[in-house]
CSV table of C-alpha atoms in Angstrom, one decimal:
chain,number,residue,atom,x,y,z
A,1,UNK,CA,0.0,0.0,0.0
A,2,UNK,CA,1.4,3.4,-1.0
A,3,UNK,CA,1.9,5.9,1.8
A,4,UNK,CA,-0.5,8.3,0.1
A,5,UNK,CA,-3.2,5.7,0.3
A,6,UNK,CA,-2.8,5.5,4.1
A,7,UNK,CA,-3.6,9.2,4.2
A,8,UNK,CA,-6.5,8.9,1.7
A,9,UNK,CA,-8.0,6.1,3.7
A,10,UNK,CA,-8.2,8.4,6.8
A,11,UNK,CA,-9.1,11.6,5.1
A,12,UNK,CA,-12.6,11.7,6.5
A,13,UNK,CA,-11.3,11.3,10.1
A,14,UNK,CA,-8.5,13.9,9.5
A,15,UNK,CA,-11.0,16.5,8.2
A,16,UNK,CA,-13.3,15.7,11.1
A,17,UNK,CA,-10.6,16.6,13.6
A,18,UNK,CA,-9.8,19.9,11.8
A,19,UNK,CA,-13.4,20.8,11.7
A,20,UNK,CA,-13.7,20.3,15.4
A,21,UNK,CA,-11.0,23.0,15.8
A,22,UNK,CA,-12.2,25.4,13.1
A,23,UNK,CA,-15.9,24.9,13.1
A,24,UNK,CA,-18.5,23.1,10.9
A,25,UNK,CA,-18.8,26.2,8.7
A,26,UNK,CA,-15.2,25.6,7.5
A,27,UNK,CA,-15.8,21.9,6.5
A,28,UNK,CA,-16.3,22.7,2.7
A,29,UNK,CA,-13.2,24.9,2.6
A,30,UNK,CA,-11.1,22.3,4.4
A,31,UNK,CA,-12.3,19.5,2.2
A,32,UNK,CA,-11.6,21.5,-1.0
A,33,UNK,CA,-8.1,22.4,0.2
A,34,UNK,CA,-7.4,18.8,1.1
A,35,UNK,CA,-8.2,17.7,-2.4
A,36,UNK,CA,-5.5,20.1,-3.7
A,37,UNK,CA,-2.7,18.5,-1.5
A,38,UNK,CA,-0.1,16.3,-3.1
A,39,UNK,CA,1.9,14.2,-0.8
A,40,UNK,CA,5.3,12.9,-2.0
A,41,UNK,CA,7.6,10.5,-0.2
A,42,UNK,CA,10.9,10.6,-2.2
A,43,UNK,CA,12.9,8.4,0.2
A,44,UNK,CA,10.4,5.6,0.3
A,45,UNK,CA,9.0,5.7,-3.2
A,46,UNK,CA,11.4,6.1,-6.1
A,47,UNK,CA,8.8,7.6,-8.5
A,48,UNK,CA,8.1,10.4,-5.9
A,49,UNK,CA,11.6,11.8,-6.2
A,50,UNK,CA,11.1,12.5,-9.9
A,51,UNK,CA,7.7,14.0,-9.2
A,52,UNK,CA,9.2,16.2,-6.5
A,53,UNK,CA,11.8,17.5,-8.9
A,54,UNK,CA,9.2,18.2,-11.5
A,55,UNK,CA,7.0,20.2,-9.1
A,56,UNK,CA,9.9,22.1,-7.5
A,57,UNK,CA,11.9,23.1,-10.6
A,58,UNK,CA,10.4,21.9,-13.9
A,59,UNK,CA,6.7,22.6,-13.8
A,60,UNK,CA,6.1,24.8,-16.8
A,61,UNK,CA,3.2,26.8,-15.2
A,62,UNK,CA,5.0,27.5,-11.9
A,63,UNK,CA,6.2,31.0,-10.9
A,64,UNK,CA,8.1,30.1,-7.7
A,65,UNK,CA,10.3,27.2,-8.8
A,66,UNK,CA,13.6,26.4,-7.2
A,67,UNK,CA,16.8,26.1,-9.1
A,68,UNK,CA,17.5,22.4,-9.8
A,69,UNK,CA,20.6,22.3,-7.6
A,70,UNK,CA,18.6,23.6,-4.6
A,71,UNK,CA,15.8,21.2,-5.2
A,72,UNK,CA,18.2,18.3,-5.3
A,73,UNK,CA,19.8,19.5,-2.1
A,74,UNK,CA,16.4,19.6,-0.4
A,75,UNK,CA,15.6,16.0,-1.6
A,76,UNK,CA,19.0,14.8,-0.2
A,77,UNK,CA,18.3,16.2,3.3
A,78,UNK,CA,16.4,13.6,5.4
A,79,UNK,CA,15.3,16.1,8.0
A,80,UNK,CA,13.9,18.5,5.4
A,81,UNK,CA,10.2,17.7,5.4
A,82,UNK,CA,8.1,20.6,4.4
A,83,UNK,CA,5.0,22.1,2.8
A,84,UNK,CA,5.6,24.2,-0.3
A,85,UNK,CA,2.8,26.3,-1.9
A,86,UNK,CA,3.3,26.4,-5.7
A,87,UNK,CA,2.0,29.4,-7.5
A,88,UNK,CA,0.7,28.2,-10.8
A,89,UNK,CA,-1.3,29.8,-13.7
A,90,UNK,CA,-3.8,27.5,-15.3
A,91,UNK,CA,-6.5,28.6,-17.8
A,92,UNK,CA,-5.5,32.2,-17.3
A,93,UNK,CA,-6.0,32.1,-13.6
A,94,UNK,CA,-3.6,31.9,-10.6
A,95,UNK,CA,-4.1,28.8,-8.5
A,96,UNK,CA,-2.4,27.1,-5.6
A,97,UNK,CA,-0.8,23.6,-5.7
A,98,UNK,CA,-0.3,22.4,-2.2
A,99,UNK,CA,2.8,20.2,-2.1
A,100,UNK,CA,4.0,18.3,0.9
A,101,UNK,CA,7.4,16.5,0.7
A,102,UNK,CA,7.9,13.9,3.5
A,103,UNK,CA,11.3,12.4,4.2
A,104,UNK,CA,11.5,8.9,5.7
A,105,UNK,CA,12.3,9.9,9.3
A,106,UNK,CA,9.2,12.1,9.3
A,107,UNK,CA,6.8,9.5,8.1
A,108,UNK,CA,4.7,10.0,11.2
A,109,UNK,CA,1.2,11.0,11.9
A,110,UNK,CA,2.3,14.1,13.9
A,111,UNK,CA,4.6,15.3,11.1
A,112,UNK,CA,2.0,14.8,8.4
A,113,UNK,CA,-0.6,16.7,10.4
A,114,UNK,CA,1.8,19.6,11.0
A,115,UNK,CA,2.5,20.1,7.3
A,116,UNK,CA,-1.1,19.4,6.4
A,117,UNK,CA,-2.3,22.2,8.7
A,118,UNK,CA,0.1,24.6,6.8
A,119,UNK,CA,-1.4,23.3,3.5
A,120,UNK,CA,-5.0,23.7,4.6
A,121,UNK,CA,-4.5,27.2,6.0
A,122,UNK,CA,-2.8,28.6,2.9
A,123,UNK,CA,-4.6,31.2,0.7
A,124,UNK,CA,-3.6,33.0,-2.5
A,125,UNK,CA,-5.0,36.4,-3.4
A,126,UNK,CA,-4.4,38.6,-6.4
A,127,UNK,CA,-3.9,42.1,-5.1
A,128,UNK,CA,-3.1,44.0,-8.3
A,129,UNK,CA,-2.1,43.4,-11.9
A,130,UNK,CA,0.0,45.7,-14.1
A,131,UNK,CA,0.8,44.6,-17.6
A,132,UNK,CA,2.8,41.4,-17.2
A,133,UNK,CA,3.2,41.8,-13.4
A,134,UNK,CA,0.8,40.3,-10.9
A,135,UNK,CA,1.1,41.2,-7.2
A,136,UNK,CA,0.0,38.3,-5.1
A,137,UNK,CA,-0.5,37.7,-1.3
A,138,UNK,CA,0.4,34.2,-0.1
A,139,UNK,CA,-0.9,33.6,3.4
A,140,UNK,CA,-0.2,30.5,5.4
A,141,UNK,CA,-1.9,30.7,8.7
A,142,UNK,CA,-0.5,33.8,10.5
A,143,UNK,CA,2.4,34.3,8.1
A,144,UNK,CA,2.1,36.2,4.9
A,145,UNK,CA,4.4,37.1,2.0
A,146,UNK,CA,3.8,39.5,-0.9
A,147,UNK,CA,5.0,38.2,-4.4
A,148,UNK,CA,5.5,40.0,-7.7
A,149,UNK,CA,4.9,37.4,-10.4
A,150,UNK,CA,6.3,38.2,-13.9
A,151,UNK,CA,4.3,36.4,-16.6
A,152,UNK,CA,7.1,37.0,-19.2
A,153,UNK,CA,10.0,35.5,-17.3
A,154,UNK,CA,7.7,33.1,-15.3
A,155,UNK,CA,9.5,34.2,-12.1
A,156,UNK,CA,8.4,35.6,-8.8
A,157,UNK,CA,10.1,37.9,-6.3
A,158,UNK,CA,9.1,38.3,-2.6
A,159,UNK,CA,9.0,42.0,-2.0
A,160,UNK,CA,7.4,42.0,1.5
A,161,UNK,CA,7.7,39.3,4.2
A,162,UNK,CA,5.9,39.5,7.5
A,163,UNK,CA,8.3,38.1,10.1
A,164,UNK,CA,5.7,36.1,12.0
A,165,UNK,CA,6.9,32.6,11.3
A,166,UNK,CA,7.8,31.6,14.9
A,167,UNK,CA,4.3,32.2,16.2
A,168,UNK,CA,2.8,30.5,13.1
A,169,UNK,CA,5.1,27.5,13.6
A,170,UNK,CA,4.3,27.3,17.3
A,171,UNK,CA,0.5,27.4,16.8
A,172,UNK,CA,0.8,24.9,14.0
A,173,UNK,CA,2.7,22.4,16.1
A,174,UNK,CA,0.4,23.0,19.0
A,175,UNK,CA,-2.7,22.2,17.0
A,176,UNK,CA,-1.1,19.4,15.1
A,177,UNK,CA,-0.1,17.7,18.4
A,178,UNK,CA,-3.7,18.2,19.7
A,179,UNK,CA,-5.2,16.7,16.5
A,180,UNK,CA,-2.7,13.8,16.6
A,181,UNK,CA,-3.7,13.0,20.2
A,182,UNK,CA,-7.4,13.2,19.4
A,183,UNK,CA,-7.0,11.0,16.3
A,184,UNK,CA,-5.1,8.4,18.2
A,185,UNK,CA,-8.0,7.9,20.6
A,186,UNK,CA,-9.7,5.9,17.9
A,187,UNK,CA,-7.5,5.4,14.8
A,188,UNK,CA,-4.1,6.2,13.2
A,189,UNK,CA,-2.8,7.2,9.7
A,190,UNK,CA,0.3,5.1,9.4
A,191,UNK,CA,0.5,1.6,11.0
A,192,UNK,CA,1.5,1.5,14.7
A,193,UNK,CA,1.5,5.2,15.2
A,194,UNK,CA,-0.8,5.0,18.2
A,195,UNK,CA,2.0,3.5,20.1
A,196,UNK,CA,4.7,6.0,19.0
A,197,UNK,CA,5.9,8.5,21.6
A,198,UNK,CA,5.4,12.1,20.4
A,199,UNK,CA,8.5,13.6,18.8
A,200,UNK,CA,9.8,16.5,20.8
A,201,UNK,CA,10.4,19.6,18.7
A,202,UNK,CA,11.6,23.2,19.5
A,203,UNK,CA,7.9,24.3,19.5
A,204,UNK,CA,7.2,22.1,22.5
A,205,UNK,CA,9.5,24.3,24.6
A,206,UNK,CA,7.0,27.1,24.3
A,207,UNK,CA,3.7,25.2,24.6
A,208,UNK,CA,3.4,26.7,28.0
A,209,UNK,CA,2.8,30.1,26.4
A,210,UNK,CA,-0.2,28.8,24.5
A,211,UNK,CA,-1.4,26.8,27.5
A,212,UNK,CA,-1.6,30.2,29.3
A,213,UNK,CA,-4.1,31.5,26.8
A,214,UNK,CA,-7.8,31.1,27.3
A,215,UNK,CA,-9.6,29.1,24.7
A,216,UNK,CA,-11.3,32.1,23.2
A,217,UNK,CA,-7.8,33.6,22.5
A,218,UNK,CA,-6.7,30.4,20.8
A,219,UNK,CA,-9.9,30.5,18.7
A,220,UNK,CA,-9.0,34.2,17.9
A,221,UNK,CA,-5.7,33.1,16.5
A,222,UNK,CA,-7.4,30.4,14.4
A,223,UNK,CA,-9.9,33.0,13.1
A,224,UNK,CA,-6.9,35.1,12.0
A,225,UNK,CA,-5.4,32.0,10.3
A,226,UNK,CA,-8.5,31.7,8.1
A,227,UNK,CA,-8.9,35.4,7.5
A,228,UNK,CA,-8.7,36.9,4.0
A,229,UNK,CA,-5.1,38.2,3.2
A,230,UNK,CA,-6.2,41.8,2.5
A,231,UNK,CA,-8.2,42.2,5.7
A,232,UNK,CA,-5.4,40.5,7.7
A,233,UNK,CA,-2.7,42.7,6.2
A,234,UNK,CA,-4.7,45.9,6.7
A,235,UNK,CA,-5.8,45.3,10.3
A,236,UNK,CA,-4.1,42.5,12.1
A,237,UNK,CA,-0.7,41.5,10.7
A,238,UNK,CA,1.2,44.3,12.6
A,239,UNK,CA,-0.4,43.2,15.8
A,240,UNK,CA,0.6,39.6,15.4
A,241,UNK,CA,4.1,40.5,14.2
A,242,UNK,CA,4.6,42.5,17.4
A,243,UNK,CA,3.4,39.5,19.4
A,244,UNK,CA,5.8,37.3,17.4
A,245,UNK,CA,8.7,39.4,18.6
A,246,UNK,CA,8.1,38.1,22.1
A,247,UNK,CA,9.0,34.6,20.8
A,248,UNK,CA,12.5,35.6,19.6
A,249,UNK,CA,15.2,33.4,21.2
A,250,UNK,CA,16.8,36.3,23.0
A,251,UNK,CA,13.5,37.0,24.8
A,252,UNK,CA,12.8,33.5,26.1
A,253,UNK,CA,14.3,31.0,28.4
A,254,UNK,CA,13.8,27.2,28.2
A,255,UNK,CA,11.8,26.2,30.1
A,256,UNK,CA,9.6,29.3,29.8
A,257,UNK,CA,9.6,31.2,33.0
A,258,UNK,CA,6.5,32.4,34.8
A,259,UNK,CA,7.2,36.1,34.2
A,260,UNK,CA,7.4,35.4,30.5
A,261,UNK,CA,4.1,33.6,30.6
A,262,UNK,CA,2.5,36.5,32.4
A,263,UNK,CA,3.9,39.0,30.0
A,264,UNK,CA,2.6,37.0,27.0
A,265,UNK,CA,-0.9,36.7,28.7
A,266,UNK,CA,-0.9,40.4,29.7
A,267,UNK,CA,-0.4,41.3,26.0
A,268,UNK,CA,-3.1,38.9,24.9
A,269,UNK,CA,-5.6,40.2,27.4
A,270,UNK,CA,-4.8,43.8,26.4
A,271,UNK,CA,-5.5,42.9,22.7
A,272,UNK,CA,-8.6,41.0,23.7
A,273,UNK,CA,-10.0,44.0,25.5
A,274,UNK,CA,-9.3,46.3,22.5
A,275,UNK,CA,-10.7,44.2,19.7
């Protein structure tokens, strides 16, 4: 059985757990995005290595391709499992292709669900078009980048990047860990995953910060993850970028100290009162 088939067999259960976090009104959106995800396992399935190279650097409709040498380096690194949103133009429209590349040591339910949350949360929005240039917002959860896509050269340039990746990664791992635990109460994606000890990542060092947050604040973050890129950029991105600054390594100790938790919570409560 191919690894993709294990995921397909549990798709209904996976979506069910995401719907429990994001609400029944998001089911259709989550199901649609799930259908657009391509999972590739280049270490375990030889044909997936060629497919990964095709999507990363040879796809004729892709604007944000990698140079071949960089794509090959990515595929040689066993710890480089990641989600990559491809910006394509098909039938005269910009579309997303949600690509997840999974190396062998990350063939776990937890790793799949982490990258899948990135994929399901990603949105593409055309902001402006001028001649051969299209200005596109690419939003993944709380992180957003602005791209200028040149339809003549078929290249893209990132001209604005919101530095909120730490908070986005923390919330993604936090929710992926929760969904993994919930799923493992009754099923698993890959065989024997219910017995596997959770893999400790850097994000787990800071779970205490999110444990400090009331549930309505966590739901507020999730609402921002789903928010339209334009509204998010215009009204909320600066706020979240400031909050992300608290998570810079020079500002935190491991384990997180009580004064840091209180500072994080104080800021959250301030924002809660001013929304």
